[in-house]
Coordinates of C-alpha atoms in Angstrom, one line a residue:
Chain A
X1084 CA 72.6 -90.9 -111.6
X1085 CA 72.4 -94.6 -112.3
X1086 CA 75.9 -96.1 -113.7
X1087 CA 75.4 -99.2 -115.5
X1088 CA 78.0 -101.4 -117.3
X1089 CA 77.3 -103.7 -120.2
X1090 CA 78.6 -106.6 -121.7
X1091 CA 80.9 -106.0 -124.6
X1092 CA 78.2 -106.9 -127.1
X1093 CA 75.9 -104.3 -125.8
X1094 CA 78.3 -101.9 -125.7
X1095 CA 79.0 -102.4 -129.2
X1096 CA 74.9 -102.9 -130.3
X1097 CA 74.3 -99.6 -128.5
X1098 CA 77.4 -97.6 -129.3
X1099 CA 78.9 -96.6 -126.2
X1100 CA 82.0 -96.8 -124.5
X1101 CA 82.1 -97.4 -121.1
X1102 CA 79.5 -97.1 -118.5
X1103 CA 76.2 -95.7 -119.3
X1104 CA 74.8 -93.1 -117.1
X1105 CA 71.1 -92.7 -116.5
X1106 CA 68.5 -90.7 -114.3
X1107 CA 65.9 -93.3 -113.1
X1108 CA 62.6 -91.5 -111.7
X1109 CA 61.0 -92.5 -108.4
X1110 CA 62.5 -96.0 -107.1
X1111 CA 65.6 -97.4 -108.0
X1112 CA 65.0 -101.4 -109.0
X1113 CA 66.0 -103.7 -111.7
X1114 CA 62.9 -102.7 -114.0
X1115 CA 63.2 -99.3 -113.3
X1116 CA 66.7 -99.6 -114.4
X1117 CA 66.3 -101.4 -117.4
X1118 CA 63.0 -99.4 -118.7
X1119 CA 65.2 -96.5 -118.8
X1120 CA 68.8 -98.1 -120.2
X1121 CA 65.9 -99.5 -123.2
X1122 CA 63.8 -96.0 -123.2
X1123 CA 67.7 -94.3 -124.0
X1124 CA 69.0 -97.0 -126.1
X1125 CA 65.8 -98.5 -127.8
X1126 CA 68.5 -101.0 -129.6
X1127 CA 68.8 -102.8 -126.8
X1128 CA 65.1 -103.5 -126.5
X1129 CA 65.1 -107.4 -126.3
X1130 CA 68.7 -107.9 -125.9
X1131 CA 68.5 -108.3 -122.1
X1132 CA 64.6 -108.8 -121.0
X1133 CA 62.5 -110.8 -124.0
X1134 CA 60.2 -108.3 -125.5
X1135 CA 56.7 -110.0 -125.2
X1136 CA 57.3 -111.7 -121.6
X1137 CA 59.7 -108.9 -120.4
X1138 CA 61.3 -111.5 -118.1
X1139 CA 65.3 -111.8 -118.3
X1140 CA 67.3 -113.6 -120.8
X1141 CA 68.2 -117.0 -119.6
X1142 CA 72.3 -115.8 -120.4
X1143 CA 71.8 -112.7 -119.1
X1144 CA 72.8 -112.0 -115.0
X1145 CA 72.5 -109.1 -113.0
X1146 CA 75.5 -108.1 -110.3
X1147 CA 75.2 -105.7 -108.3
X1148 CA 77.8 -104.5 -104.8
X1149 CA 79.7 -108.1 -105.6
X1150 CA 76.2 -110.0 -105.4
X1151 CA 74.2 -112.2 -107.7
X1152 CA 70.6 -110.5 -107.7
X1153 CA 69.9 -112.3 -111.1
X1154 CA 67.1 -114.1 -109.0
X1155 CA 65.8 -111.0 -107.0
X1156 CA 62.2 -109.7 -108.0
X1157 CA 62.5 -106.6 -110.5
X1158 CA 60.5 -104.9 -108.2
X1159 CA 62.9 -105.0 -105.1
X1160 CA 65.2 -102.4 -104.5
X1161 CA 68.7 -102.1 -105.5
X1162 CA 71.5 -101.6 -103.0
X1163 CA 71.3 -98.1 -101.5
X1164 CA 75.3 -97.9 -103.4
X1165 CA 73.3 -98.2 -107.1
X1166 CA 70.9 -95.9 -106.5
X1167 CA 73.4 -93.7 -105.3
X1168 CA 75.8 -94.3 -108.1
X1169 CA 78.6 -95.0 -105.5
X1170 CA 78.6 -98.5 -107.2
X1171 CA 77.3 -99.7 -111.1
X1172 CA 74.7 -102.0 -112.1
X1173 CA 75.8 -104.8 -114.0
X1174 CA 74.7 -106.4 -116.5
X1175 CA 76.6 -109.9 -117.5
X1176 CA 76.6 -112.3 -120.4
X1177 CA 76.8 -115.3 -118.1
X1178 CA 79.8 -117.6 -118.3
X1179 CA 78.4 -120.1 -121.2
X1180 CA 81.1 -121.1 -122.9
X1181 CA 81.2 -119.8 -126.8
Chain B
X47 CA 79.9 -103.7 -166.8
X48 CA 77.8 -105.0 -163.7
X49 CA 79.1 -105.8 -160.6
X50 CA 78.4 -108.5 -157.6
X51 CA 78.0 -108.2 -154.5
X52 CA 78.4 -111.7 -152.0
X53 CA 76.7 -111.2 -148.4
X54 CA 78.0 -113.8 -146.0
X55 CA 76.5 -114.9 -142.7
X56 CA 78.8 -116.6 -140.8
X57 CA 78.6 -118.0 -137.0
X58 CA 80.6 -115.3 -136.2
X59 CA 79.6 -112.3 -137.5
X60 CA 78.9 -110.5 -141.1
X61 CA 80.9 -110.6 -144.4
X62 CA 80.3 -108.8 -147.9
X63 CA 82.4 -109.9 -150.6
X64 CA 82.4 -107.5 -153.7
X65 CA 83.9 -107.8 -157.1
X66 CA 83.5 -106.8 -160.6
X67 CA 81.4 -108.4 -163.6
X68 CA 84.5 -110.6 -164.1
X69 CA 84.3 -111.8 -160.5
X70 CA 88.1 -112.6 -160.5
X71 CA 89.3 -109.8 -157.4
X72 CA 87.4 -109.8 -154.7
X73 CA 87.1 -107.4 -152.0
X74 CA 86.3 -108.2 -148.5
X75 CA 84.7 -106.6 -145.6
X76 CA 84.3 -107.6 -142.2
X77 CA 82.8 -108.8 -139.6
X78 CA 80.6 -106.7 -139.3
X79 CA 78.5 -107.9 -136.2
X80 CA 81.5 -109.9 -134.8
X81 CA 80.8 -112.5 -132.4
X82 CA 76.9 -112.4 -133.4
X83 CA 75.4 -115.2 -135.6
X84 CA 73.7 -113.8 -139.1
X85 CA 72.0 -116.6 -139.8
X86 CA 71.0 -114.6 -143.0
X87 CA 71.3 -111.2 -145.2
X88 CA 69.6 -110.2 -148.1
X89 CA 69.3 -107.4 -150.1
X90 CA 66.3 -105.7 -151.7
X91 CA 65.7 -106.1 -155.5
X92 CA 64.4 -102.7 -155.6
X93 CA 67.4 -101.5 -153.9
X94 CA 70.3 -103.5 -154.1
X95 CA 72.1 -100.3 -151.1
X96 CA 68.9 -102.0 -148.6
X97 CA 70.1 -104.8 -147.0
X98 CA 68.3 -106.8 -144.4
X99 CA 70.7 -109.1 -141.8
X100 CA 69.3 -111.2 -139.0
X101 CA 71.5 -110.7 -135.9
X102 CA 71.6 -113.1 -132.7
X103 CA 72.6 -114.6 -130.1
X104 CA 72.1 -117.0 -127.1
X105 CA 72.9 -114.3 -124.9
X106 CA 71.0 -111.4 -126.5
X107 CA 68.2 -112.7 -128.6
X108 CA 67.8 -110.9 -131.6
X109 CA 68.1 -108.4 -133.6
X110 CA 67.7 -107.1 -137.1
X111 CA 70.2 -104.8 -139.0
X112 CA 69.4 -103.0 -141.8
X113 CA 72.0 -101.0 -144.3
X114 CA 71.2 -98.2 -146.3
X115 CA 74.5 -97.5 -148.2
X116 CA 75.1 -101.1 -149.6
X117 CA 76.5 -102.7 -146.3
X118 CA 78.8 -99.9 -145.3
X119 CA 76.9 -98.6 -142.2
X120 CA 74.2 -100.5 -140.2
X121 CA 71.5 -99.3 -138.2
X122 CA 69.6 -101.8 -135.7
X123 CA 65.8 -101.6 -136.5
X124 CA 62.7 -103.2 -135.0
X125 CA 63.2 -107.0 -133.3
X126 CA 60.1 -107.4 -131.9
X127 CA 58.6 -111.0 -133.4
X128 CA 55.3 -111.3 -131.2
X129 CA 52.9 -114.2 -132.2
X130 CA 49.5 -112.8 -132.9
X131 CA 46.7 -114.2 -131.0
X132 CA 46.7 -117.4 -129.2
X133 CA 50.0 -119.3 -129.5
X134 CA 48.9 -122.9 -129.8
X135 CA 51.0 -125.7 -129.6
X136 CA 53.2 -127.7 -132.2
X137 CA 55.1 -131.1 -131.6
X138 CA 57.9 -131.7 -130.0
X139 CA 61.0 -134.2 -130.2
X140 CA 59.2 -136.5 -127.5
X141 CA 56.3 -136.9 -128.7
X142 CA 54.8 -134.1 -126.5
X143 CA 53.1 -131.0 -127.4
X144 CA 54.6 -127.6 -126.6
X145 CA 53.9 -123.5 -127.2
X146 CA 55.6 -122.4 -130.0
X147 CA 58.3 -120.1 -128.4
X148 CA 60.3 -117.1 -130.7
X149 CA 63.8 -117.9 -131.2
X150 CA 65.4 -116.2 -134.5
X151 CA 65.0 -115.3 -137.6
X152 CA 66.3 -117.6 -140.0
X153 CA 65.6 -115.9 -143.0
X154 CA 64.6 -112.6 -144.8
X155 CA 63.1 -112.0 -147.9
X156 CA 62.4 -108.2 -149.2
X157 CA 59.9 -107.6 -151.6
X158 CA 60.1 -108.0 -155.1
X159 CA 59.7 -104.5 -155.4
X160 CA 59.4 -102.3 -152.1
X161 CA 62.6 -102.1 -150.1
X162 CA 61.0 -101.0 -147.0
X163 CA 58.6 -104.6 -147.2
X164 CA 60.3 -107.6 -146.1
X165 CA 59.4 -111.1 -145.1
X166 CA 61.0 -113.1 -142.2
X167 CA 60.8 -116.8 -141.4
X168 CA 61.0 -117.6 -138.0
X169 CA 62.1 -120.4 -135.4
X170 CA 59.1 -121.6 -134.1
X171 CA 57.9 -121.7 -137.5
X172 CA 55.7 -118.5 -138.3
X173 CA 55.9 -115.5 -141.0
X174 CA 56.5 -112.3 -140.2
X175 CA 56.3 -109.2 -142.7
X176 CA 57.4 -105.8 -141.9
X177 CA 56.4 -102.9 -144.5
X178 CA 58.2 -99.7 -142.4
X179 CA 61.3 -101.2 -143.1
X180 CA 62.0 -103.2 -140.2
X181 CA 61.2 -101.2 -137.6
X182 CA 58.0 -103.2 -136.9
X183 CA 56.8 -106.7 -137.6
X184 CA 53.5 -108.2 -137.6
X185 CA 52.4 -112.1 -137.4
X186 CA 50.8 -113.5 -140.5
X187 CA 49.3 -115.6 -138.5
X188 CA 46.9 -118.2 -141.0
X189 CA 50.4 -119.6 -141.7
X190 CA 50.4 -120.7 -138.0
X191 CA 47.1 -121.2 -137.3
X192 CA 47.1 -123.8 -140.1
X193 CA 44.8 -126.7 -138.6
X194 CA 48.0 -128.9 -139.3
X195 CA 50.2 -127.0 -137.4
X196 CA 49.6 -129.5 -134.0
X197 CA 51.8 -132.2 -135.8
X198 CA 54.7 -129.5 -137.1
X199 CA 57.9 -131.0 -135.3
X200 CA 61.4 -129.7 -134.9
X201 CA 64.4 -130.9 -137.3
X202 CA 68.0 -131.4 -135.9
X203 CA 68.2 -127.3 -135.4
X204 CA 65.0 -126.3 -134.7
X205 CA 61.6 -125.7 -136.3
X206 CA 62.8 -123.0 -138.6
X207 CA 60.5 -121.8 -141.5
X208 CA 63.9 -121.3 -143.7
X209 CA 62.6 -121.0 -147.2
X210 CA 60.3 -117.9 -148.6
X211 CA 59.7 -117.9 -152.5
X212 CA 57.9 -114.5 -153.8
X213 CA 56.1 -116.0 -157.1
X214 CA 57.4 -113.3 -159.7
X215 CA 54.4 -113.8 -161.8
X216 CA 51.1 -114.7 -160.0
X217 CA 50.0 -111.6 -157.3
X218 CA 49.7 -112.7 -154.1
X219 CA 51.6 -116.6 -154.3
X220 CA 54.2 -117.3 -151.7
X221 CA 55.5 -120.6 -150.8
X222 CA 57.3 -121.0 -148.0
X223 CA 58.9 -124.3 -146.3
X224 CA 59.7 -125.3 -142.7
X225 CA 61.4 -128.0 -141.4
X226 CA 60.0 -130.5 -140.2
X227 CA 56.1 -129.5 -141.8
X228 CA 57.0 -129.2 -145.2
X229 CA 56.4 -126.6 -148.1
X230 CA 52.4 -124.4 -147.8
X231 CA 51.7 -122.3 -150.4
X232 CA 49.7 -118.6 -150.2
X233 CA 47.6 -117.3 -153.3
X234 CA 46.3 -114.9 -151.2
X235 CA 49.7 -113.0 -149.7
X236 CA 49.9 -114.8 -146.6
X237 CA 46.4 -114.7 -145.2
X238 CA 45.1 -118.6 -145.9
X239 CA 47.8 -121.2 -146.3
X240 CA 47.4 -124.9 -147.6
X241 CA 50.3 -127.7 -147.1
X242 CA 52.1 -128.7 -150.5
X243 CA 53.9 -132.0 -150.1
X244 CA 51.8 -134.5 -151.8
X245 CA 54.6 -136.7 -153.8
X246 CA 56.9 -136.4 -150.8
X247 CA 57.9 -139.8 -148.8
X248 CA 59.7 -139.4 -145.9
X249 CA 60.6 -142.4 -143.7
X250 CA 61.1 -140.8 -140.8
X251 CA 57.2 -139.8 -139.7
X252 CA 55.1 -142.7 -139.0
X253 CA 53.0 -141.9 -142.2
X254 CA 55.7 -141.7 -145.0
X255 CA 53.0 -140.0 -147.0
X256 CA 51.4 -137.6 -144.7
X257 CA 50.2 -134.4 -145.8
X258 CA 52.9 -132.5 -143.4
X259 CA 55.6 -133.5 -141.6
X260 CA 58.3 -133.6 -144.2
X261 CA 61.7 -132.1 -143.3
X262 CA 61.8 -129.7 -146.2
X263 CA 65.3 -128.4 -146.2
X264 CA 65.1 -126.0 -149.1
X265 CA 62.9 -124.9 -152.5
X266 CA 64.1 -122.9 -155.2
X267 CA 62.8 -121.5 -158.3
X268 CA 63.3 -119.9 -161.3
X269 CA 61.8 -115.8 -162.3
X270 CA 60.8 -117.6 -166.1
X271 CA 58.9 -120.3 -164.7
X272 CA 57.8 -120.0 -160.8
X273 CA 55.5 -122.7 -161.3
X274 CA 58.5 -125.1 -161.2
X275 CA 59.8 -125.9 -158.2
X276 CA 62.7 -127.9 -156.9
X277 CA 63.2 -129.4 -153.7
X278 CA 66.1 -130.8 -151.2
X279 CA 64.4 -132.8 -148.9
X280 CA 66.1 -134.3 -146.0
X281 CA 66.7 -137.6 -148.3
X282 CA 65.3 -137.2 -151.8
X283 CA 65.6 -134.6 -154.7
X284 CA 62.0 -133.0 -155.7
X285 CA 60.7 -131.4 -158.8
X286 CA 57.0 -129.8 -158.9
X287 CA 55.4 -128.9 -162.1
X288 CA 52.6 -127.9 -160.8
X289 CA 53.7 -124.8 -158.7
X290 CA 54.1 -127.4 -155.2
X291 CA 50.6 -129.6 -156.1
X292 CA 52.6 -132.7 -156.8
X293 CA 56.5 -133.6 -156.5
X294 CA 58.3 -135.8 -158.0
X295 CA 61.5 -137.6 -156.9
X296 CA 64.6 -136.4 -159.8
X297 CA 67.4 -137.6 -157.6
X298 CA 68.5 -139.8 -160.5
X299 CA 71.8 -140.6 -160.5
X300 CA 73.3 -138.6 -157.7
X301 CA 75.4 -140.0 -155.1
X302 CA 73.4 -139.4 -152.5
X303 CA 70.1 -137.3 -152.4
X304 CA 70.6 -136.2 -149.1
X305 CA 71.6 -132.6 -148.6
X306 CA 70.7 -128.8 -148.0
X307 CA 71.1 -126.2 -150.5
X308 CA 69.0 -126.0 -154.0
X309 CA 69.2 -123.3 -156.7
X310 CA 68.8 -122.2 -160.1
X311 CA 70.8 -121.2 -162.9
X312 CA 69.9 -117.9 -163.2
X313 CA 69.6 -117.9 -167.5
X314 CA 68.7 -121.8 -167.4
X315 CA 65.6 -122.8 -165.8
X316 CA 66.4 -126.4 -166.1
X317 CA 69.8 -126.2 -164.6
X318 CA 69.9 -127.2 -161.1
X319 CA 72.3 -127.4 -158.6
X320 CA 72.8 -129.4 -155.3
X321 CA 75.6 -130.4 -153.0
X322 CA 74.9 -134.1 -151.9
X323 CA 75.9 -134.7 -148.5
X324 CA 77.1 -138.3 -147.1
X325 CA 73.9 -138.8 -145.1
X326 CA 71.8 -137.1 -142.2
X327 CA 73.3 -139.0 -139.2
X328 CA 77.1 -138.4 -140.6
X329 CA 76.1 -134.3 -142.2
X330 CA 79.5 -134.2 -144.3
X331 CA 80.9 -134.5 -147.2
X332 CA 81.1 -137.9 -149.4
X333 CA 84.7 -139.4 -149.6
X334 CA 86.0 -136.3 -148.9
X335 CA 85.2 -134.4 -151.8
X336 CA 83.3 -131.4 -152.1
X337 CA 81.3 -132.2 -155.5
X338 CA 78.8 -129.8 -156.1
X339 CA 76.6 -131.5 -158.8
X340 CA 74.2 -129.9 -162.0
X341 CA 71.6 -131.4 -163.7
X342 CA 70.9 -129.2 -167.2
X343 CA 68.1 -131.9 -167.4
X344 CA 65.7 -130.3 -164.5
X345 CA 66.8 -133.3 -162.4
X346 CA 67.3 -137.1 -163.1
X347 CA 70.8 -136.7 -164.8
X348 CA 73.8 -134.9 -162.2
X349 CA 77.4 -135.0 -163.1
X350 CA 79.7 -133.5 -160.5
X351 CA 81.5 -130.2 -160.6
X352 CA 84.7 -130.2 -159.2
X353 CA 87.1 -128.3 -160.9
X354 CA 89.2 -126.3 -158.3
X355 CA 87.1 -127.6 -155.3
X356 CA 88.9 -130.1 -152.9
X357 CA 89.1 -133.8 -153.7
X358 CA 90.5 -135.1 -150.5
X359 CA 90.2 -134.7 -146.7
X360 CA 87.6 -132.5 -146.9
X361 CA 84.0 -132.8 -144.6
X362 CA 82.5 -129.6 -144.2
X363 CA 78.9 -129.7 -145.0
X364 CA 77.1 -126.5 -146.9
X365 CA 74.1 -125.3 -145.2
X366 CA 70.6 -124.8 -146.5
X367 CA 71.0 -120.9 -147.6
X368 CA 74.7 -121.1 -148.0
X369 CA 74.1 -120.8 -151.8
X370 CA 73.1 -118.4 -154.3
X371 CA 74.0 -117.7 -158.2
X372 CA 74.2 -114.1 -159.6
X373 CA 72.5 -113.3 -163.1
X374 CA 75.6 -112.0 -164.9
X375 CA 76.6 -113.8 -167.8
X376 CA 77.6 -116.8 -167.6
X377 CA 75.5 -117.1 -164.6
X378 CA 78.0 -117.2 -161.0
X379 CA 77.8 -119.8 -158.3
X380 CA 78.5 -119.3 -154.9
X381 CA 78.8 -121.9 -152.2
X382 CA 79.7 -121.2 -148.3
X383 CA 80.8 -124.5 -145.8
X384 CA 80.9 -125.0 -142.7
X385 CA 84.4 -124.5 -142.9
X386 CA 84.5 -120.9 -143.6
X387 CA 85.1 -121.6 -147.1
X388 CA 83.2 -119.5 -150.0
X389 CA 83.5 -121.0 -153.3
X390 CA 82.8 -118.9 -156.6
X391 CA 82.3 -120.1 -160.1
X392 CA 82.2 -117.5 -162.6
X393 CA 81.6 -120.0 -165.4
X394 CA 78.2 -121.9 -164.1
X395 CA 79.8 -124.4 -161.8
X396 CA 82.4 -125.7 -164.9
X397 CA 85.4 -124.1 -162.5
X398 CA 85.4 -122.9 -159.0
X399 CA 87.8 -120.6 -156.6
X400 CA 87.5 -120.0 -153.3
X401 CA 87.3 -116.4 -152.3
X402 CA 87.8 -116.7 -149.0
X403 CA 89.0 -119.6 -146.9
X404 CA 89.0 -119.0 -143.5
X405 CA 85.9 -117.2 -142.3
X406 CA 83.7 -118.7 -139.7
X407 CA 81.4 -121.7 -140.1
X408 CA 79.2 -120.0 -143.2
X409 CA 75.2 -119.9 -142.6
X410 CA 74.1 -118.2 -145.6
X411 CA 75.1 -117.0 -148.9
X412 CA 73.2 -114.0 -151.4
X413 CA 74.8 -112.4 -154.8
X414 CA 73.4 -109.1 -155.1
X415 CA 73.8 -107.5 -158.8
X416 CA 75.5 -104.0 -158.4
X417 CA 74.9 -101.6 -161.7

């Protein structure tokens, strides 16, 4: 089980409280992650990757285990911790003033 | 008696402002959306319960809302704006060419008489429809393609198509306007566009006279008589006669013609309504009154309104959608600033009240009629 924490604006867009649990099939990785957080919460769908280029937001960042993997392939692996669910995935609004 | 219903986009989030026919007691909801900027809402005139609210952010792109119950429940629908075919470029502030690149929706317009088929102008200027209701939305892309589209440049926020006019009485005709191209007109319901701005002289393009390139800010028109047309331009008050073939300046005596909002009275076809602004480097108020002016005249003779709106210290500026009129009698105004004031005149502009004074900085402004 996948536990991923949104930003407050997510949270709100999608209607959950808290973290948001998810099974991820086959390898854990920033797409796989995301494709299914967007295939459960289809609201969301744009919010974080654009929906033609699929690449991340500009605003948007990605921590995960206290590290900034905003710039890491979404095809690398997360930290053994996420995939485990010992520690979340999260996703940020970065610090932009506003 | 009828009632009205006010929707208010706001920097910050949603507002819908509701009163009855004598538009004296208002009652407010919201934010709904807080945080978010609804750059604009609109209800369907099939179905004034379906409303339509563009939703963004910097952060999260965007998203559309719609409301089935009158803007007491929202459900996110389809925000998927995808370009159709091959992008092409448009100009940009230096002189450069770039891809035109999605950024928001800065306006929808439902059908005249299908809730579930809306319009949406876009920033980089294109028009979208969706007829499911918003859960999907498709390019129409001879709008884009337009062989002019190459010299289509950015105003100060972006180039927005802002303005979509559903012709009442002629099947098929749209105009729409974007800023900086100017206004195109459809007779074929969006397939084949062709650039309306001969009249228009704008100093700021190398060619004051070109046939796009004018910073349209808004059209409006009125159900009786869609082949009149009035324009704010950047500087300069328009008038078509022609349904957008030729303009012609009716700035007359105003103070200044530069501005953002236009409308109709919704009884009077040739009662017009603007809200001069100082000028486009300064974007406020004029001596620090908030003068929103009518011409019964369809342009050429303005006298200022200002009965209840302030006379003194005041520079908010009113955006391009942040007004609307309602069609109960006499015919309602309604002005939003940048301020998070919303003005209402229940008397055709003679007297004015705010109804709320401290929202945030207001984008748009629509008055729904409720039965």
């Amino acid at each position: 089980m996948i536990r991923v924490v949104l930003p407050a604006h997510l949270r709100t867009l999608a209607r959950v409280e808290g973290e948001v649990k998810l099974d991820v099939a086959g390898q854990v990785t920033q797409r796989s992650v995301l494709d299914a957080l967007e295939a459960s919460y289809p609201m969301l769908r744009g919010t974080i990757r654009d929906q033609v280029t699929r690449q991340r937001r500009a605003f948007v960042r990605f921590f995960a285990c206290e590290q900034d993997i905003s710039q890491e392939s979404p095809d690398e692996p997360l930290p053994e911790a996420v995939a485990s669910g010992a520690e979340p995935f999260l996703v940020i609004g970065a610090m932009a003033g506003g | 008696m009828s009632r009205v219903r006010v929707l208010v986009g706001t920097r910050k989030g949603a507002f819908v402002l509701t009163a009855d026919g004598k538009r004296e007691r208002w009652d407010v909801s919201g934010p709904h959306f807080g945080g978010w900027e609804i750059y604009h809402l609109k209800g369907s005139p099939a179905d004034p319960n379906r409303i339509y609210a563009s939703q963004s952010s910097s952060w999260f792109g965007q998203v559309i809302q719609r409301s089935s119950d009158g803007g007491k429940t929202w459900e996110a629908v389809g925000n998927k704006f995808a370009y159709e075919g091959a992008v092409g470029n448009h100009l940009w502030y230096d002189g450069t060419q770039r891809l035109f690149e999605f950024a928001r929706v800065w306006h929808l317009e439902p059908s005249l008489t299908d809730p579930d088929t809306v319009y949406a102008g876009i920033q980089d200027a294109a028009l979208f429809r969706t007829t499911d209701g918003g859960q999907t939305w498709r390019e129409l892309p001879g709008l884009r393609n337009h062989p002019s589209a190459p010299a289509w440049q950015p105003g100060a926020g972006g180039m927005c198509l802002h303005t979509i006019l559903l012709d009442p009485s002629t099947a098929g005709r749209i105009f729409i306007a974007i800023s900086a191209a100017g206004v195109f007109r459809s007779d074929d319901a969006g397939e084949t566009w062709r650039p309306m701005n001969r009249g228009l002289r704008s100093e700021q393009i190398p060619d004051p006279t070109a046939e796009v390139g004018h910073c349209v800010h808004r059209i409006a028109m009125h159900r009786s008589r869609p082949n009149v047309l009035f324009m704010q331009k950047h500087w300069d008050v328009m008038r078509s006669d022609d349904a957008g073939e030729s303009w012609k300046d009716v700035g007359g005596n105003l103070p200044t013609d530069f501005g953002f909002p236009i409308d109709v009275h919704a009884h009077e076809p040739n009662t017009v309504y603007v809200v001069p602004i100082k000028s486009d480097s300064e974007h406020y108020l004029p001596d620090g009154k908030l003068r929103v002016y009518r011409s019964r005249s369809g342009g050429h003779e303005w006298e200022p309104l200002t009965k209840g709106l302030p006379q003194s210290h005041c520079y908010v500026n009113v955006l391009r959608d942040a007004m609307a009129v309602d069609t109960l009698e006499p015919c309602g105004v309604y002005v939003g600033t940048t301020g998070g004031q919303v003005y209402a005149s229940a008397d055709a502009g003679d007297s004015w009240t705010p109804i709320v004074r401290d929202l945030p900085s207001v984008v748009s402004v629509e008055a729904q009629m409720l039965p």
